[in-house]
Every structure is written in structure tokens, then in C-alpha cells.
């Protein structure tokens, strides 16, 4: 009540709250300074990216200077040097994510520790401990992975190395719940790769055809032509089996690819033109898992 009377008296007397005005001006100045600093930071990151994008240090960002510049800025907030960005950050489902080893390294540098209490094909339990001694146990079982559909989506990985797959699920949960301030809220690459459909769960970034190697271009052209031919066919009242030639084109194109990144880019590219049948998505996922093992 007293404050209301004081305010009314101030308004009636024509007085101005200069203190409040200065606070607003300071807030605006802070915003402008932040934007100025960001512009400067972006320019510096872009300058580095322009040169680094042509090297193998760029990793998945090779040939993509703008994406690399953004990744360099993101990495800088985590204390990651520009030359380490290609080995630390990867884009999954159109979302930048940290490699699991990078996330663990950041946590260790901040004083966190982890201990594998159980590490079997059936169950992995890891206890994470903060510098203050607070503990956060995470337990992930093979049965849980089956229930969540992870095993079905990653059959090769869960058959050959189930312990490691379960371990990265534990790390991903700890990064989300226990030390997100260390990773700045970034997800773990190995976690989100197996947690959803590699090619169809989320929108993807359109691949630049000019940046694909010749083998990918040939494969994508063949698949695209097959897709266009299928679209021109008259719709049938009964479901028809998959076009054998279409499947063969995809198999041949995927066989020419030599890395998981190339498979992801290839699948993203053909998805831009039309809806890709589930059988083709399965082919892409299988090839991606095979190359991941190498």
C-alpha cells in the first residue's frame, strides 16, 4: 500500500525514476554488447573454419565451413579447441551431439569420476560421482533395451558388443540428468544414434550434392530414378511387393560407400525427393552398422 501511494505521488509530481531507467539502459547495453561479442566470435570462427574445412581435421564437417564455424563456437563454450571439433562433435538427426569419449573427458576434467559396477552382455551399471562426492548410479539392461526397441534397430551392434551399447546409454542418461552443465545440454552421439530410427525419426539436413563423391552421386541418381518411376505407377488397391530393381539399386549404391557418415548423407539425400519404403531404410541402417564396426 505504501509503495502504491509513493508511486502515485511520484507520477502526480512528474518525477522520473532515474534508477529504473538506468537499469533498463544497462540491460539494453548488455544485450548489444553480447551481440557485438557474438558477431566478433562468429567472424573469427568462420575464418578458422574456412581453412580447416578443407582438412581431415574437420571430420564430418569437411567441406562445410558454415557448419564447422557453428560447431567451433559451440565447442569453445566447452573448452574444446578448434582442431578437436571434428573428433568431438557430430550431427545426428540434424542435431549436434558430443562423442561419448569427449563428454566423459569433459566430466573427468571437471572432477567427476565413473566406476563400472556391472559390465556384462545382460546388464551394465555405472556409478558417476561428482567432485563434491554426490553419486548418481545408472543401470541399463539388455531387456530394457529390447523393450525400448533399441536392439531391433541396432541388431548388429547389440549382437557383437552389447556391453558397449548399454554403457553409452548409461553415459547418455548421466549427461542428461547428472552433469548437463558440463556438456551444456548437448546429447551423446552414441546414445541418440541408437535411441531412434537413424534416418526417419527426425527431419534431416539436406545433403549438398556438389559435395558428394562420384560414387554417391551415381548411387543417388539411380535410386532417385527408381523412386520417380515408382511414383508414376498407377495406385493398386492391394499392397504390392517392393520393386526388386529398386532394392538392388540401393544395395549397389550402399556397397560403394566406405563410412557411416557417407551412408547417413546418402540416405538423407534420397529422402529429400519422396517417401522411402521401410525396407530401404533397413538396408541403410544395416550398412551403417556394418561400417561402424570397422
Short mmCIF file of C-alpha atoms in Angstrom, two decimals:
data_model
loop_
_atom_site.label_atom_id
_atom_site.label_comp_id
_atom_site.label_asym_id
_atom_site.label_seq_id
_atom_site.Cartn_x
_atom_site.Cartn_y
_atom_site.Cartn_z
CA UNK A 1 0.00 0.00 0.00
CA UNK A 2 2.82 2.36 0.93
CA UNK A 3 4.61 1.55 -2.35
CA UNK A 4 1.43 2.27 -4.35
CA UNK A 5 0.99 5.66 -2.67
CA UNK A 6 4.64 6.52 -3.32
CA UNK A 7 4.28 5.56 -6.96
CA UNK A 8 1.10 7.64 -7.39
CA UNK A 9 2.72 10.62 -5.71
CA UNK A 10 5.74 10.25 -7.99
CA UNK A 11 3.53 10.13 -11.07
CA UNK A 12 1.48 13.12 -9.93
CA UNK A 13 4.57 15.20 -9.21
CA UNK A 14 6.06 14.37 -12.60
CA UNK A 15 9.17 12.77 -11.08
CA UNK A 16 11.09 10.15 -13.09
CA UNK A 17 12.58 7.01 -11.62
CA UNK A 18 16.09 7.54 -12.95
CA UNK A 19 17.41 4.47 -11.17
CA UNK A 20 14.96 2.21 -13.02
CA UNK A 21 15.75 3.99 -16.26
CA UNK A 22 19.48 3.41 -15.81
CA UNK A 23 18.84 -0.26 -15.10
CA UNK A 24 16.90 -0.62 -18.35
CA UNK A 25 19.61 1.21 -20.27
CA UNK A 26 22.26 -1.04 -18.75
CA UNK A 27 20.24 -4.13 -19.70
CA UNK A 28 19.96 -2.91 -23.29
CA UNK A 29 23.68 -2.12 -23.35
CA UNK A 30 24.45 -5.62 -22.10
CA UNK A 31 22.33 -7.14 -24.86
CA UNK A 32 24.05 -5.05 -27.52
CA UNK A 33 27.47 -5.91 -26.11
CA UNK A 34 26.56 -9.60 -26.16
CA UNK A 35 25.52 -9.37 -29.80
CA UNK A 36 28.65 -7.41 -30.70
CA UNK A 37 30.81 -10.03 -29.00
CA UNK A 38 28.91 -12.79 -30.79
CA UNK A 39 29.44 -11.18 -34.19
CA UNK A 40 33.14 -10.90 -33.45
CA UNK A 41 33.30 -14.51 -32.28
CA UNK A 42 31.42 -15.75 -35.34
CA UNK A 43 33.78 -13.88 -37.67
CA UNK A 44 36.80 -15.45 -36.00
CA UNK A 45 35.25 -18.92 -36.03
CA UNK A 46 34.31 -18.54 -39.70
CA UNK A 47 37.87 -17.52 -40.54
CA UNK A 48 39.22 -20.66 -38.88
CA UNK A 49 36.53 -22.86 -40.42
CA UNK A 50 37.22 -21.58 -43.94
CA UNK A 51 40.73 -23.04 -43.77
CA UNK A 52 40.06 -26.08 -41.61
CA UNK A 53 37.05 -27.30 -43.61
CA UNK A 54 39.45 -28.45 -46.32
CA UNK A 55 41.40 -30.72 -43.97
CA UNK A 56 40.76 -34.11 -42.40
CA UNK A 57 40.64 -32.40 -39.00
CA UNK A 58 37.16 -31.17 -39.94
CA UNK A 59 35.79 -34.71 -39.62
CA UNK A 60 32.09 -34.81 -40.52
CA UNK A 61 32.24 -31.05 -41.25
CA UNK A 62 34.75 -31.42 -44.08
CA UNK A 63 33.69 -29.23 -46.97
CA UNK A 64 31.07 -27.49 -44.78
CA UNK A 65 32.70 -24.28 -43.48
CA UNK A 66 29.48 -22.70 -42.19
CA UNK A 67 28.53 -25.79 -40.19
CA UNK A 68 32.09 -26.07 -38.94
CA UNK A 69 32.08 -22.43 -37.79
CA UNK A 70 28.93 -23.04 -35.75
CA UNK A 71 30.49 -26.19 -34.27
CA UNK A 72 33.66 -24.26 -33.37
CA UNK A 73 31.58 -21.68 -31.49
CA UNK A 74 29.68 -24.42 -29.65
CA UNK A 75 32.89 -26.26 -28.83
CA UNK A 76 34.51 -23.08 -27.50
CA UNK A 77 31.86 -22.89 -24.75
CA UNK A 78 33.01 -26.36 -23.66
CA UNK A 79 36.70 -25.55 -23.79
CA UNK A 80 37.32 -27.68 -26.90
CA UNK A 81 39.99 -26.38 -29.29
CA UNK A 82 39.00 -25.83 -32.95
CA UNK A 83 41.30 -28.59 -34.22
CA UNK A 84 39.48 -31.07 -31.96
CA UNK A 85 35.98 -30.22 -33.15
CA UNK A 86 35.92 -32.85 -35.91
CA UNK A 87 36.69 -35.54 -33.33
CA UNK A 88 34.38 -34.15 -30.65
CA UNK A 89 31.11 -33.10 -32.30
CA UNK A 90 28.94 -34.96 -34.80
CA UNK A 91 25.49 -34.15 -36.20
CA UNK A 92 22.90 -36.87 -35.58
CA UNK A 93 19.33 -36.46 -36.87
CA UNK A 94 20.19 -32.84 -37.65
CA UNK A 95 21.22 -32.20 -34.03
CA UNK A 96 24.83 -31.51 -32.92
CA UNK A 97 25.95 -34.11 -30.40
CA UNK A 98 29.11 -34.89 -28.45
CA UNK A 99 31.07 -38.06 -28.96
CA UNK A 100 30.77 -40.15 -25.80
CA UNK A 101 34.51 -40.09 -25.14
CA UNK A 102 34.51 -36.31 -25.38
CA UNK A 103 31.65 -35.99 -22.88
CA UNK A 104 33.41 -38.31 -20.43
CA UNK A 105 36.67 -36.38 -20.84
CA UNK A 106 34.91 -33.10 -20.08
CA UNK A 107 33.34 -34.62 -16.97
CA UNK A 108 36.68 -36.04 -15.82
CA UNK A 109 38.37 -32.67 -16.36
CA UNK A 110 35.69 -31.12 -14.15
CA UNK A 111 36.45 -33.58 -11.36
CA UNK A 112 33.76 -36.19 -11.99
CA UNK A 113 34.56 -39.92 -11.89
CA UNK A 114 32.78 -43.07 -13.01
CA UNK A 115 33.01 -46.72 -11.96
CA UNK A 116 31.65 -49.74 -13.80
CA UNK A 117 29.89 -51.76 -11.10
CA UNK A 118 28.43 -54.26 -13.58
CA UNK A 119 29.57 -54.79 -17.15
CA UNK A 120 28.05 -57.84 -18.82
CA UNK A 121 26.07 -58.50 -22.01
CA UNK A 122 22.92 -58.56 -19.87
CA UNK A 123 23.40 -55.51 -17.68
CA UNK A 124 25.70 -52.51 -17.31
CA UNK A 125 25.68 -50.36 -14.18
CA UNK A 126 27.86 -47.30 -13.81
CA UNK A 127 28.19 -45.07 -10.76
CA UNK A 128 29.07 -41.45 -11.51
CA UNK A 129 30.47 -39.31 -8.70
CA UNK A 130 30.66 -35.51 -8.59
CA UNK A 131 33.63 -33.56 -7.16
CA UNK A 132 31.51 -32.96 -4.03
CA UNK A 133 31.01 -36.71 -3.57
CA UNK A 134 27.42 -36.92 -4.77
CA UNK A 135 26.77 -40.22 -6.55
CA UNK A 136 24.47 -40.99 -9.45
CA UNK A 137 24.08 -44.69 -10.33
CA UNK A 138 22.76 -45.63 -13.78
CA UNK A 139 21.72 -49.17 -14.66
CA UNK A 140 20.76 -50.30 -18.16
CA UNK A 141 19.77 -53.85 -19.04
CA UNK A 142 19.57 -55.73 -22.31
CA UNK A 143 15.90 -56.47 -21.58
CA UNK A 144 15.20 -52.77 -21.20
CA UNK A 145 16.95 -52.07 -24.49
CA UNK A 146 14.77 -54.73 -26.13
CA UNK A 147 11.64 -53.26 -24.59
CA UNK A 148 12.52 -49.79 -25.89
CA UNK A 149 13.17 -51.14 -29.38
CA UNK A 150 16.90 -50.39 -29.33
CA UNK A 151 18.01 -53.95 -30.03
CA UNK A 152 15.71 -54.29 -33.03
CA UNK A 153 17.07 -51.06 -34.51
CA UNK A 154 20.71 -51.93 -33.84
CA UNK A 155 20.88 -55.72 -34.20
CA UNK A 156 24.50 -55.89 -35.37
CA UNK A 157 25.83 -53.69 -32.58
CA UNK A 158 23.83 -55.38 -29.83
CA UNK A 159 24.90 -58.80 -31.11
CA UNK A 160 28.62 -58.06 -31.30
CA UNK A 161 29.12 -55.65 -28.40
CA UNK A 162 26.07 -55.30 -26.16
CA UNK A 163 28.14 -54.11 -23.17
CA UNK A 164 29.40 -51.07 -25.02
CA UNK A 165 25.93 -50.19 -26.34
CA UNK A 166 24.47 -50.38 -22.83
CA UNK A 167 27.39 -48.38 -21.45
CA UNK A 168 26.73 -45.46 -23.80
CA UNK A 169 23.09 -45.47 -22.76
CA UNK A 170 24.31 -45.04 -19.16
CA UNK A 171 26.62 -42.19 -20.17
CA UNK A 172 23.81 -40.52 -22.10
CA UNK A 173 21.49 -40.63 -19.09
CA UNK A 174 24.18 -39.26 -16.76
CA UNK A 175 24.95 -36.44 -19.19
CA UNK A 176 21.24 -35.56 -19.32
CA UNK A 177 20.50 -35.85 -15.62
CA UNK A 178 23.74 -35.52 -13.62
CA UNK A 179 26.16 -33.23 -15.42
CA UNK A 180 24.29 -31.38 -18.21
CA UNK A 181 26.10 -28.21 -17.09
CA UNK A 182 29.35 -29.84 -18.18
CA UNK A 183 28.10 -30.75 -21.67
CA UNK A 184 25.96 -27.59 -22.00
CA UNK A 185 22.94 -29.80 -22.58
CA UNK A 186 24.38 -31.47 -25.68
CA UNK A 187 23.32 -35.06 -26.26
CA UNK A 188 25.69 -38.01 -26.58
CA UNK A 189 26.23 -39.21 -30.16
CA UNK A 190 26.37 -42.91 -29.37
CA UNK A 191 23.25 -42.60 -27.22
CA UNK A 192 20.91 -40.83 -29.62
CA UNK A 193 22.14 -42.83 -32.64
CA UNK A 194 20.72 -45.99 -31.13
CA UNK A 195 17.70 -44.38 -29.47
CA UNK A 196 15.76 -43.63 -32.61
CA UNK A 197 15.38 -44.52 -36.26
CA UNK A 198 18.67 -43.43 -37.80
CA UNK A 199 17.05 -42.00 -40.90
CA UNK A 200 13.34 -41.36 -40.36
CA UNK A 201 12.62 -40.27 -36.79
CA UNK A 202 13.59 -36.61 -37.19
CA UNK A 203 13.94 -34.09 -40.02
CA UNK A 204 17.35 -34.27 -41.62
CA UNK A 205 19.69 -31.72 -43.14
CA UNK A 206 19.61 -31.83 -46.93
CA UNK A 207 22.88 -33.07 -48.34
CA UNK A 208 24.67 -30.86 -50.86
CA UNK A 209 25.05 -32.99 -53.99
CA UNK A 210 28.07 -30.97 -55.09
CA UNK A 211 29.90 -32.23 -52.03
CA UNK A 212 29.19 -35.92 -52.54
CA UNK A 213 31.84 -38.05 -54.17
CA UNK A 214 31.17 -39.54 -57.59
CA UNK A 215 30.17 -42.95 -56.28
CA UNK A 216 27.47 -41.41 -54.06
CA UNK A 217 26.20 -39.28 -56.94
CA UNK A 218 25.87 -42.33 -59.19
CA UNK A 219 24.10 -44.30 -56.48
CA UNK A 220 21.74 -41.47 -55.55
CA UNK A 221 20.85 -40.83 -59.20
CA UNK A 222 19.96 -44.49 -59.70
CA UNK A 223 17.81 -44.59 -56.59
CA UNK A 224 16.13 -41.28 -57.43
CA UNK A 225 15.24 -42.53 -60.91
CA UNK A 226 13.75 -45.68 -59.44
CA UNK A 227 11.72 -43.64 -56.95
CA UNK A 228 10.36 -41.39 -59.70
CA UNK A 229 9.38 -44.44 -61.74
CA UNK A 230 7.51 -45.89 -58.78
CA UNK A 231 5.62 -42.62 -58.22
CA UNK A 232 4.34 -42.66 -61.82
CA UNK A 233 2.78 -46.08 -61.42
CA UNK A 234 -0.99 -46.32 -61.01
CA UNK A 235 -2.01 -46.96 -57.38
CA UNK A 236 -3.19 -50.52 -56.78
CA UNK A 237 -5.95 -51.48 -54.35
CA UNK A 238 -3.78 -54.23 -52.88
CA UNK A 239 -0.26 -53.66 -51.43
CA UNK A 240 2.42 -54.61 -53.95
CA UNK A 241 5.83 -56.15 -53.05
CA UNK A 242 8.94 -53.95 -53.13
CA UNK A 243 10.41 -53.33 -56.57
CA UNK A 244 13.35 -55.74 -56.87
CA UNK A 245 15.27 -53.39 -59.15
CA UNK A 246 14.80 -50.52 -56.75
CA UNK A 247 16.15 -52.59 -53.86
CA UNK A 248 19.07 -53.75 -56.00
CA UNK A 249 19.93 -50.14 -56.88
CA UNK A 250 20.04 -49.23 -53.21
CA UNK A 251 22.18 -52.25 -52.34
CA UNK A 252 24.69 -51.44 -55.06
CA UNK A 253 24.87 -47.79 -54.04
CA UNK A 254 25.35 -48.59 -50.36
CA UNK A 255 28.04 -51.15 -51.16
CA UNK A 256 30.17 -48.38 -52.68
CA UNK A 257 30.11 -46.28 -49.50
CA UNK A 258 33.01 -46.64 -47.08
CA UNK A 259 31.98 -44.85 -43.87
CA UNK A 260 28.89 -44.43 -41.65
CA UNK A 261 28.92 -40.71 -42.43
CA UNK A 262 28.63 -41.40 -46.17
CA UNK A 263 25.71 -43.75 -45.55
CA UNK A 264 23.92 -41.11 -43.47
CA UNK A 265 24.46 -38.42 -46.14
CA UNK A 266 23.32 -40.80 -48.89
CA UNK A 267 20.11 -41.77 -47.09
CA UNK A 268 19.39 -38.15 -46.20
CA UNK A 269 19.75 -37.16 -49.86
CA UNK A 270 17.35 -39.70 -51.33
CA UNK A 271 14.78 -38.92 -48.63
CA UNK A 272 14.50 -35.37 -49.93
CA UNK A 273 12.64 -36.49 -53.07
CA UNK A 274 9.97 -38.86 -51.83
CA UNK A 275 8.93 -41.22 -49.06
CA UNK A 276 11.44 -44.07 -48.78
CA UNK A 277 10.00 -47.54 -48.01
CA UNK A 278 10.87 -49.11 -44.67
CA UNK A 279 12.74 -51.93 -46.38
CA UNK A 280 15.14 -49.39 -47.89
CA UNK A 281 15.63 -47.69 -44.53
CA UNK A 282 16.52 -51.10 -43.09
CA UNK A 283 19.15 -51.58 -45.81
CA UNK A 284 20.70 -48.24 -44.95
CA UNK A 285 20.72 -48.97 -41.22
CA UNK A 286 22.31 -52.39 -41.78
CA UNK A 287 25.07 -50.91 -43.93
CA UNK A 288 25.64 -48.13 -41.39
CA UNK A 289 26.07 -50.72 -38.60
CA UNK A 290 28.48 -52.78 -40.73
CA UNK A 291 30.74 -49.77 -41.38
CA UNK A 292 30.52 -48.68 -37.75
CA UNK A 293 32.12 -51.99 -36.77
CA UNK A 294 35.16 -51.44 -38.98
#
